[in-house]
mmCIF file of C-alpha atoms in Angstrom:
data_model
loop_
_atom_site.group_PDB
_atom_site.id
_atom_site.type_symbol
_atom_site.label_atom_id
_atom_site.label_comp_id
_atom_site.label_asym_id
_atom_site.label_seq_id
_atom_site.Cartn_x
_atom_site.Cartn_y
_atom_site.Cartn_z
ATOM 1 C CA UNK A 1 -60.055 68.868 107.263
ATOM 2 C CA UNK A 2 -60.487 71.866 109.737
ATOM 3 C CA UNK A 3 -57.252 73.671 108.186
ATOM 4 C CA UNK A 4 -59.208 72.743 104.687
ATOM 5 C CA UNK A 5 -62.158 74.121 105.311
ATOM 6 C CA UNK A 6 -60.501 77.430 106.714
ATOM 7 C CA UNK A 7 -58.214 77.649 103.644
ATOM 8 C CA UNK A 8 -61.719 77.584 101.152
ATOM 9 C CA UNK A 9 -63.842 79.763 103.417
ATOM 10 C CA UNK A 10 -60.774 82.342 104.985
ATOM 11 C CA UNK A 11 -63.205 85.501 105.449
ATOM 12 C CA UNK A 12 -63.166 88.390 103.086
ATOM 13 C CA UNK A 13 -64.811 91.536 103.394
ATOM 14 C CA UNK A 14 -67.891 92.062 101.748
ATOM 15 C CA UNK A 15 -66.602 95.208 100.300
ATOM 16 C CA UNK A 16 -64.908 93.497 97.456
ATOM 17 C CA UNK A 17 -67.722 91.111 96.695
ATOM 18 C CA UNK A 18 -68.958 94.583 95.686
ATOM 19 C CA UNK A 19 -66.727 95.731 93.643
ATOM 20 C CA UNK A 20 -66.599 92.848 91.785
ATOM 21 C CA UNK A 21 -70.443 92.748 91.236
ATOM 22 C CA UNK A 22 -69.611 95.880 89.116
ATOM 23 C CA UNK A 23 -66.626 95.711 87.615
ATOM 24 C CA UNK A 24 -67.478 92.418 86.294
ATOM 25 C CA UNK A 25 -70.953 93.219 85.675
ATOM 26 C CA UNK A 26 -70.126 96.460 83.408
ATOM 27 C CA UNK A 27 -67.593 93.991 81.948
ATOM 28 C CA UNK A 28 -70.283 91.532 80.399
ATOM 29 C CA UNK A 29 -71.874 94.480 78.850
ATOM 30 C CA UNK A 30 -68.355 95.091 76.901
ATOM 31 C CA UNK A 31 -68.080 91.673 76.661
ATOM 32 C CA UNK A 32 -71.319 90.779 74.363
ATOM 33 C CA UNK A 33 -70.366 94.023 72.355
ATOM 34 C CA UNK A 34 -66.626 93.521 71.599
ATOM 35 C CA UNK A 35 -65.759 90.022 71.994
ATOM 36 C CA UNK A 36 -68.978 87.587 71.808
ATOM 37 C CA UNK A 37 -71.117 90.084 70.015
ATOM 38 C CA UNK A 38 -72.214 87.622 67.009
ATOM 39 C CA UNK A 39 -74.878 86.276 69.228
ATOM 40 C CA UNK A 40 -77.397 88.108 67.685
ATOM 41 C CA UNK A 41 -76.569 87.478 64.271
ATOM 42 C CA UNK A 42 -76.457 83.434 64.577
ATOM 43 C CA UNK A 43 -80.001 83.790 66.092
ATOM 44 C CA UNK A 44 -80.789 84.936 61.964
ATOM 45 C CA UNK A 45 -79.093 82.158 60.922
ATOM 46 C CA UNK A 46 -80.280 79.032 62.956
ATOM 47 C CA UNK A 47 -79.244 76.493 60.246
ATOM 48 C CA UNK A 48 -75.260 77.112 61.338
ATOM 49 C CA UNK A 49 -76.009 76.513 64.514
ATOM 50 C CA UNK A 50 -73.898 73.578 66.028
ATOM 51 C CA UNK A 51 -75.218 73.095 69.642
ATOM 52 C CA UNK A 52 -72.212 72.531 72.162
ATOM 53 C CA UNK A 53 -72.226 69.673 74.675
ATOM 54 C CA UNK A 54 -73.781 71.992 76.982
ATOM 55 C CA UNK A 55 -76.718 73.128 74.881
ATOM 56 C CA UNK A 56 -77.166 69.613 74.143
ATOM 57 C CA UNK A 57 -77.027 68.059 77.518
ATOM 58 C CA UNK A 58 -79.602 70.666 78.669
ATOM 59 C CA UNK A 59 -81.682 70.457 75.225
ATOM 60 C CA UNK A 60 -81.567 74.404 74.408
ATOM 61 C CA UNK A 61 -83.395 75.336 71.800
ATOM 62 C CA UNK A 62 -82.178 76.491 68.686
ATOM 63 C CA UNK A 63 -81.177 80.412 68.343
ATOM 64 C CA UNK A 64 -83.289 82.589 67.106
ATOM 65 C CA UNK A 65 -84.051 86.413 66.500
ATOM 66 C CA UNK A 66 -87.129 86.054 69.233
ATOM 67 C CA UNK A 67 -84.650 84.270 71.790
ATOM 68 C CA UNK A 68 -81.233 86.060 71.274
ATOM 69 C CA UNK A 69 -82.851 89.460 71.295
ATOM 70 C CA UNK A 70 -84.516 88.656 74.571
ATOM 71 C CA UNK A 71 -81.403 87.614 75.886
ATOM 72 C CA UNK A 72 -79.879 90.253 75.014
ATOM 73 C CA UNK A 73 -82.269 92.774 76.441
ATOM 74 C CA UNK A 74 -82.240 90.706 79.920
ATOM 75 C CA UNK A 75 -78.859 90.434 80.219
ATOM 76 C CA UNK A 76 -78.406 94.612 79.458
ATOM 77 C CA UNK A 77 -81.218 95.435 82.128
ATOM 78 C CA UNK A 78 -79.981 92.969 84.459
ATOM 79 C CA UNK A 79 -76.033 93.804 84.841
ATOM 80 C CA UNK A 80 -77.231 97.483 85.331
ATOM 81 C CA UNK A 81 -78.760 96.417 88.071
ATOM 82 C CA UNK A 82 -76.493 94.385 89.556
ATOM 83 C CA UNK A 83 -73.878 96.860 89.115
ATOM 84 C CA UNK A 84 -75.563 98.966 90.973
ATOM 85 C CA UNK A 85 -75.365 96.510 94.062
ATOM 86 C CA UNK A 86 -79.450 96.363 93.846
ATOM 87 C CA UNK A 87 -81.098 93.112 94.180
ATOM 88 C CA UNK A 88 -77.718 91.216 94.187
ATOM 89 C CA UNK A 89 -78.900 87.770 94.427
ATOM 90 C CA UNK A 90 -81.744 88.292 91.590
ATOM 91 C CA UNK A 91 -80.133 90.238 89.318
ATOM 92 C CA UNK A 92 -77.106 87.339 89.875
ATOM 93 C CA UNK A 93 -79.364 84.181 88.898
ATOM 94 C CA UNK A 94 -81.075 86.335 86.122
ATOM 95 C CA UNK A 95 -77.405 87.100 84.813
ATOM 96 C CA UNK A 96 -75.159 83.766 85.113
ATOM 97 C CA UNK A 97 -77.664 81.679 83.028
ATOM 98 C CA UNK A 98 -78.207 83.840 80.215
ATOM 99 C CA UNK A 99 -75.237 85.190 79.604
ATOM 100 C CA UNK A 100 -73.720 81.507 79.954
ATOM 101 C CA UNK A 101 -76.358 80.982 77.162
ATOM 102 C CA UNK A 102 -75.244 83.742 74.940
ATOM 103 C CA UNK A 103 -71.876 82.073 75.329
ATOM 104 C CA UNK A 104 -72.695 79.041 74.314
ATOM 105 C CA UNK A 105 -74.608 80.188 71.259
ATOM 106 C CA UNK A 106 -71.384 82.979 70.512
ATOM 107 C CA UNK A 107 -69.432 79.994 70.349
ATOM 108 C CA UNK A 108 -71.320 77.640 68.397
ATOM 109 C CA UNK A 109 -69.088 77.754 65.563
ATOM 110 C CA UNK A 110 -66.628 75.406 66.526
ATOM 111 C CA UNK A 111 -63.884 77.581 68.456
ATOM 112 C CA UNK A 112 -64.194 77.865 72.127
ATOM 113 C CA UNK A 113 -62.193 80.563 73.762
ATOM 114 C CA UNK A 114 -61.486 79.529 77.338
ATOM 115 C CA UNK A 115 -60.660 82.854 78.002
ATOM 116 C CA UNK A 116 -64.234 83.050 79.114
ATOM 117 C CA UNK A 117 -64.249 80.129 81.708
ATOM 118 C CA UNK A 118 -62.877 82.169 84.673
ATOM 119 C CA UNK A 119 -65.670 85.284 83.755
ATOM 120 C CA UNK A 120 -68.893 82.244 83.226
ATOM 121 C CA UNK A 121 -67.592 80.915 86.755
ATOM 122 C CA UNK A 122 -67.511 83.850 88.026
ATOM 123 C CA UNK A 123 -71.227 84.989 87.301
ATOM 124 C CA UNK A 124 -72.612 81.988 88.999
ATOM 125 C CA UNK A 125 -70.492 82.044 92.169
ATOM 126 C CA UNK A 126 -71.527 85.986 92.995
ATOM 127 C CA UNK A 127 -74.921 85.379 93.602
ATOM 128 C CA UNK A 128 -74.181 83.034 96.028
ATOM 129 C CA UNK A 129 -72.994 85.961 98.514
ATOM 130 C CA UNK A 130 -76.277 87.636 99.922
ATOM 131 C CA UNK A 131 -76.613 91.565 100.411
ATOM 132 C CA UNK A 132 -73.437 93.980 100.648
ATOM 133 C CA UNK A 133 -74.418 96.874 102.983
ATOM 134 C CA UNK A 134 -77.463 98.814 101.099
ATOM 135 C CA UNK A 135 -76.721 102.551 100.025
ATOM 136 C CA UNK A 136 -78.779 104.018 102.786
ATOM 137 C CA UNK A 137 -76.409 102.755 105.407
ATOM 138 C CA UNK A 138 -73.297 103.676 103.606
ATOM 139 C CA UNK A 139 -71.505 102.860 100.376
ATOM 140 C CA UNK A 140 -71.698 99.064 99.908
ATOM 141 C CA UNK A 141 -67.831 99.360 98.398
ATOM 142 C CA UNK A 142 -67.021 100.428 101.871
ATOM 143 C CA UNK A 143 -68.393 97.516 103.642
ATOM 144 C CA UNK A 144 -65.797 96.060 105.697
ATOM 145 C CA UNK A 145 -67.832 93.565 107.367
ATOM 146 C CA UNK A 146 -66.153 89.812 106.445
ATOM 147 C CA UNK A 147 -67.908 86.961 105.389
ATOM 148 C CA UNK A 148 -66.752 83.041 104.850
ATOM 149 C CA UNK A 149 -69.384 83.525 102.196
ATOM 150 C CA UNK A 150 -67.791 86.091 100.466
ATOM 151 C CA UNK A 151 -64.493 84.195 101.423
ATOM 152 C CA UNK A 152 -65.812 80.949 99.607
ATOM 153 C CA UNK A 153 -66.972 82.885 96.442
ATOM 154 C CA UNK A 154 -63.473 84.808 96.265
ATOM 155 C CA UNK A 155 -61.739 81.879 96.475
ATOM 156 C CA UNK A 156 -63.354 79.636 93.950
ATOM 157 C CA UNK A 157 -63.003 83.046 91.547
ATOM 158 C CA UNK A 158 -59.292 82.501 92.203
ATOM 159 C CA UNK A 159 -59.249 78.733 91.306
ATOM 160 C CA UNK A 160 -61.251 79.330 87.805
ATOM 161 C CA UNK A 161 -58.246 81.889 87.447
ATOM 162 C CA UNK A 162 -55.606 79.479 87.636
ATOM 163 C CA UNK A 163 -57.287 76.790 86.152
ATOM 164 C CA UNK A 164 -57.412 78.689 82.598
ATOM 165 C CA UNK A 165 -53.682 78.409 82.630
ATOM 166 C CA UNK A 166 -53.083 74.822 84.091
ATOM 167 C CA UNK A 167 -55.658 73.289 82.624
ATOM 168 C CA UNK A 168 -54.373 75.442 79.021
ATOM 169 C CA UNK A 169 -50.630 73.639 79.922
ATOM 170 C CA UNK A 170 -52.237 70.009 80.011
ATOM 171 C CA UNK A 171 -54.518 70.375 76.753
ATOM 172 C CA UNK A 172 -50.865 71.218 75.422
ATOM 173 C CA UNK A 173 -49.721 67.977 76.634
ATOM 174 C CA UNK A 174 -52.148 65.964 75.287
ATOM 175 C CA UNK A 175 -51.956 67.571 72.046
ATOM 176 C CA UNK A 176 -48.403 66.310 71.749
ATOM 177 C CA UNK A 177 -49.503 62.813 72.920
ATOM 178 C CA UNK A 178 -48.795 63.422 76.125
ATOM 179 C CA UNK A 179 -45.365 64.415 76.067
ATOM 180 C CA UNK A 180 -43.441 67.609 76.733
ATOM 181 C CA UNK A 181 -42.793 68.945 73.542
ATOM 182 C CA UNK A 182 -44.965 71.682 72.796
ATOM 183 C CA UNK A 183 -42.471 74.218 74.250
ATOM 184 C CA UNK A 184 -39.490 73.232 71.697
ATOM 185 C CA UNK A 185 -41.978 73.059 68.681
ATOM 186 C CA UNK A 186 -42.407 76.064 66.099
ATOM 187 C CA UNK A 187 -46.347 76.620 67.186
ATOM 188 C CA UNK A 188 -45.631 80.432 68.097
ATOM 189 C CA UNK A 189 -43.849 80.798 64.522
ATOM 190 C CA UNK A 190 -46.489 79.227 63.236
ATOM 191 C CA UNK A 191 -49.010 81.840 64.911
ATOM 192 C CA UNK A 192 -46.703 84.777 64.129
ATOM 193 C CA UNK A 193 -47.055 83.482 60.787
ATOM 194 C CA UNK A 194 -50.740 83.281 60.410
ATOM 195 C CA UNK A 195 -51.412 86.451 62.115
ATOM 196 C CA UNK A 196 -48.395 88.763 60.970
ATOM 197 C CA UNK A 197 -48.045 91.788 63.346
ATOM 198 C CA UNK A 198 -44.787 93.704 63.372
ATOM 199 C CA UNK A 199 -43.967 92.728 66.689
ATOM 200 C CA UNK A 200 -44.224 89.012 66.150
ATOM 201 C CA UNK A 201 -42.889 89.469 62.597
ATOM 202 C CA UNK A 202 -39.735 91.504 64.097
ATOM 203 C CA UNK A 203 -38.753 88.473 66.761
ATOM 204 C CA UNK A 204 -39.261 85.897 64.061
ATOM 205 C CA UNK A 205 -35.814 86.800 62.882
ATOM 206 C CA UNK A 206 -34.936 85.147 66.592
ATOM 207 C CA UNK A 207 -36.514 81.999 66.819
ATOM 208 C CA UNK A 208 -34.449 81.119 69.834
ATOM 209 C CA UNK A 209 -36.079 83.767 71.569
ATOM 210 C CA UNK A 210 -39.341 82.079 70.396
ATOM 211 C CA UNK A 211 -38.631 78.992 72.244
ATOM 212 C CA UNK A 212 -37.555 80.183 75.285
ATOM 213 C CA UNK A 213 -40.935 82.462 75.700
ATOM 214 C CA UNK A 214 -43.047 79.184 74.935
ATOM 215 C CA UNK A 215 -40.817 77.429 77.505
ATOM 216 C CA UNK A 216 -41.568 80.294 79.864
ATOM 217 C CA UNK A 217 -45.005 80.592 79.546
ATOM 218 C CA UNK A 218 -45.726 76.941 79.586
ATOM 219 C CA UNK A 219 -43.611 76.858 82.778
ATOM 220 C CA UNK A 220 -46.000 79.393 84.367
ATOM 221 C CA UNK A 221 -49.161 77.696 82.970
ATOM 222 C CA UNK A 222 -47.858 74.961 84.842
ATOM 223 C CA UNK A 223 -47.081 75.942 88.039
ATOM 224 C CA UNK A 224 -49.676 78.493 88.328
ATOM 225 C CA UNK A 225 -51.720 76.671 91.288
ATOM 226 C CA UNK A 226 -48.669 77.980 92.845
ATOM 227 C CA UNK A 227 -50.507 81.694 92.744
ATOM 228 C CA UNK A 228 -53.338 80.396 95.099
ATOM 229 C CA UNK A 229 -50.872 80.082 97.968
ATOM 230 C CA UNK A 230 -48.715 83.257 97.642
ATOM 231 C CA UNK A 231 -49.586 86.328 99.765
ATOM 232 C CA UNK A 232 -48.879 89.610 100.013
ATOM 233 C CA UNK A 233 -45.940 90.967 97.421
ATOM 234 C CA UNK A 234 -44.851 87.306 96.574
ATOM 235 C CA UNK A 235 -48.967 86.641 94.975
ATOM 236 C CA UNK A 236 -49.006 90.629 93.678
ATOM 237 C CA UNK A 237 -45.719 89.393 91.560
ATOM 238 C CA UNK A 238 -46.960 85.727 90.643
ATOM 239 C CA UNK A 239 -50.313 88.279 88.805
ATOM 240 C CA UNK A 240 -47.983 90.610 87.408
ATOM 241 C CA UNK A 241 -46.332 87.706 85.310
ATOM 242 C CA UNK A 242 -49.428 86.196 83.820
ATOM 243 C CA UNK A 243 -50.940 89.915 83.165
ATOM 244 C CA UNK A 244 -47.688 90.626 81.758
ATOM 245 C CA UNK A 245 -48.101 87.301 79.443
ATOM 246 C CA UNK A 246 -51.194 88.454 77.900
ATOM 247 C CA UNK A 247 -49.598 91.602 77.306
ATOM 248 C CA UNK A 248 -46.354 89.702 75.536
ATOM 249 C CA UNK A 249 -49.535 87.920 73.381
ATOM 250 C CA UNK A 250 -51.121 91.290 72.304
ATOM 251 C CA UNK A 251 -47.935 92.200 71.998
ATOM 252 C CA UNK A 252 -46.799 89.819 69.290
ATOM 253 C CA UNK A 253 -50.477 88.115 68.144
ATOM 254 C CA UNK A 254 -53.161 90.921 69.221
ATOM 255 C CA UNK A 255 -54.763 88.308 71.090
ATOM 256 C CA UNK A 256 -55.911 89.245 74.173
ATOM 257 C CA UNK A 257 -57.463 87.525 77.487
ATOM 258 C CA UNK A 258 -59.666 90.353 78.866
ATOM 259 C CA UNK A 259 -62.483 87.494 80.398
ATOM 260 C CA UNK A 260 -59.750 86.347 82.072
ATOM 261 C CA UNK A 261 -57.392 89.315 83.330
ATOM 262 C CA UNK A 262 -60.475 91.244 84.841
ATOM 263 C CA UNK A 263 -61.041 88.655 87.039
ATOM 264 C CA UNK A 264 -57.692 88.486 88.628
ATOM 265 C CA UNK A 265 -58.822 91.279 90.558
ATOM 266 C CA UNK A 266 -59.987 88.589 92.824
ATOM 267 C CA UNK A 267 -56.568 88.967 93.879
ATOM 268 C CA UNK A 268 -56.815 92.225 94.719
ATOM 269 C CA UNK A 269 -57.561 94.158 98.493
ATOM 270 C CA UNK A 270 -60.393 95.975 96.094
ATOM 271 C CA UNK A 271 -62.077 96.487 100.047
ATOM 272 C CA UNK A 272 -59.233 98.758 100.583
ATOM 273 C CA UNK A 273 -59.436 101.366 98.066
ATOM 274 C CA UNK A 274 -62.681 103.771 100.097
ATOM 275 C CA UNK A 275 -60.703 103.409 103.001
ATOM 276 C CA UNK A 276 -57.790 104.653 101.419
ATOM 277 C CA UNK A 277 -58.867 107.385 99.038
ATOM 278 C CA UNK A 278 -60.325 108.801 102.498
ATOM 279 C CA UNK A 279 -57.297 108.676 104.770
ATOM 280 C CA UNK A 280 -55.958 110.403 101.317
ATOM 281 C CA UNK A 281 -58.037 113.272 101.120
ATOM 282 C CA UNK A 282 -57.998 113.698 104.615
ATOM 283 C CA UNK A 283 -54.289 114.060 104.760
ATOM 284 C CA UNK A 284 -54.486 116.437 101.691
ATOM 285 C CA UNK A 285 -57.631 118.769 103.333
ATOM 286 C CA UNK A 286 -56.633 118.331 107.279
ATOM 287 C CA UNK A 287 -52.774 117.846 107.737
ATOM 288 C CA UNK A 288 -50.898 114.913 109.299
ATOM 289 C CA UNK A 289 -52.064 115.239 112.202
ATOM 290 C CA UNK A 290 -55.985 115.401 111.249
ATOM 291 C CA UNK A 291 -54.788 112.365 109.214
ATOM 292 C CA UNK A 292 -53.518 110.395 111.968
ATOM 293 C CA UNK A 293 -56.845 110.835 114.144
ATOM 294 C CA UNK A 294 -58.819 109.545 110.514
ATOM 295 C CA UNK A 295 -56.751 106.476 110.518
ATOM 296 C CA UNK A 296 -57.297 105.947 114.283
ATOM 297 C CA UNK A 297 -61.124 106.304 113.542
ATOM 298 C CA UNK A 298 -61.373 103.960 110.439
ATOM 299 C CA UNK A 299 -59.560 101.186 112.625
ATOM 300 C CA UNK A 300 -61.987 101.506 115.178
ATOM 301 C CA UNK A 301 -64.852 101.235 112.559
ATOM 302 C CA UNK A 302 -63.422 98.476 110.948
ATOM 303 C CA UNK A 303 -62.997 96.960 114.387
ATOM 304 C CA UNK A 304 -66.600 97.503 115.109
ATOM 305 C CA UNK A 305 -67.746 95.951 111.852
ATOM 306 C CA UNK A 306 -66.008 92.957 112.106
ATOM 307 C CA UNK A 307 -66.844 92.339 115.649
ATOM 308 C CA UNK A 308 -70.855 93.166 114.315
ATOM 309 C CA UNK A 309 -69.876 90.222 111.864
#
């Protein structure tokens, strides 16, 4: 149970918690514009409305002009603030409700893109990490202090990652009755079809080649808890394939998984990039051997910061 408990709360350094907070905080913004951005316009049309199990269990109310343009307003002021890194925790709590609200209202219509589940899960586990390192002592994104809080948060990030995919391979199973033949059935034909793109339309003269990218992809999907136990090159490779399946999709259907690619950088040593960029300009401004001394220096702070951890 120890080695459990390690593996769930492994510490991180705070420094990507803050990345994240902005990177995914800017991305909401995009998000209610580009991809759920007919939030607004069901609140002018309550009588469409079709509450999901959510709403329902939690008795929302019904949408309306008053409620979607507050939420709308809140949600704007709020991720500008927490992409700023100010008031983390209240701007956090403020954001993962309502924008899991304008969700649920965005996708009242019967079609639930699960694209989103890794970005909703996302917004409600940040918060849960207190107070990167404020901008008067420093840049926060440079925080290399590490936290199992921050550990905990990443890695439950990571597991809303993977489970878009595996839990995407067994609603395919169960759509065939439980049984393994979605991968040798003509469903990406059938998409081509319905949404012609001259990509798609090109490779439908190769249906073989069809089948053996459904087999592929539902092969990943499946073993994609795999992901959460890679390190190093080995997990940087298992990202690049299911980045690189999206793009095949846009590719061949112009649909696209951007909820769920931004978060893979969850994945990513995002606590690294300050202390890179500055061993980089200092090699470019003070020579190797300047450069050396820089690296010796930001070990030691690192050191220190962990240590003050």
């Amino acid at each position: 149970m120890t080695r459990v408990a390690a593996w769930f709360t492994a510490p991180i350094a705070l420094a990507r918690i803050a990345w994240l907070r902005t990177i995914l905080y800017l991305f909401v913004i995009l998000d209610m514009h580009a991809f759920v951005r007919d939030t607004r316009l069901k609140g002018e049309s309550p009588g469409l409305y079709q509450p999901l199990w959510l709403a329902r269990l939690f008795e929302l109310p019904k949408p309306s002009v008053p409620i979607t343009t507050t939420l709308y307003v809140v949600l704007i002021v709020a991720c500008l603030i927490g992409a700023a890194n100010v008031l983390p925790r209240v701007a956090g709590w403020v954001i993962a409700p309502a924008f899991t609200w304008w969700v649920l209202i965005g996708m009242s219509d019967g079609k639930v893109d699960h694209d989103h589940m890794a970005l909703v899960m996302a917004l409600w586990l940040l918060p849960t990490v207190g107070a990167v390192r404020g901008w008067r002592a420093g840049s926060p994104y440079d925080d290399q202090r590490r936290s199992e809080s921050a550990g905990w948060t990443i890695r439950f990030i990571q597991i809303s990652v993977i489970a878009t995919y595996f839990l995407s391979a067994v609603a395919k199973v169960r759509g065939a009755g439980w049984t393994f033949a979605w991968p040798g059935s003509a469903v990406l034909t059938w998409a081509i079809v319905r949404r012609p793109h001259p990509v798609g339309e090109w490779l439908l003269n190769y249906p073989w080649l069809l089948q053996v990218m459904q087999y592929v992809g539902f092969i990943g999907e499946i073993l994609s808890p795999v992901v959460l136990w890679l390190k190093g090159r080995w997990q940087l490779i298992g990202a690049l394939f299911f980045i690189g399946f999206h793009v095949a999709n846009t590719a061949i259907l112009l649909i696209h998984f951007l909820p769920t690619v931004v978060c893979w950088l969850a994945f990513a040593p995002l606590e690294k990039i300050v202390p890179g960029c500055r061993r980089l300009f200092a090699r470019s401004t003070k020579g190797s051997g300047a450069a050396e001394a820089e690296d010796h220096a930001e070990e030691g702070r690192q050191a220190e910061q962990q240590a003050g951890a």
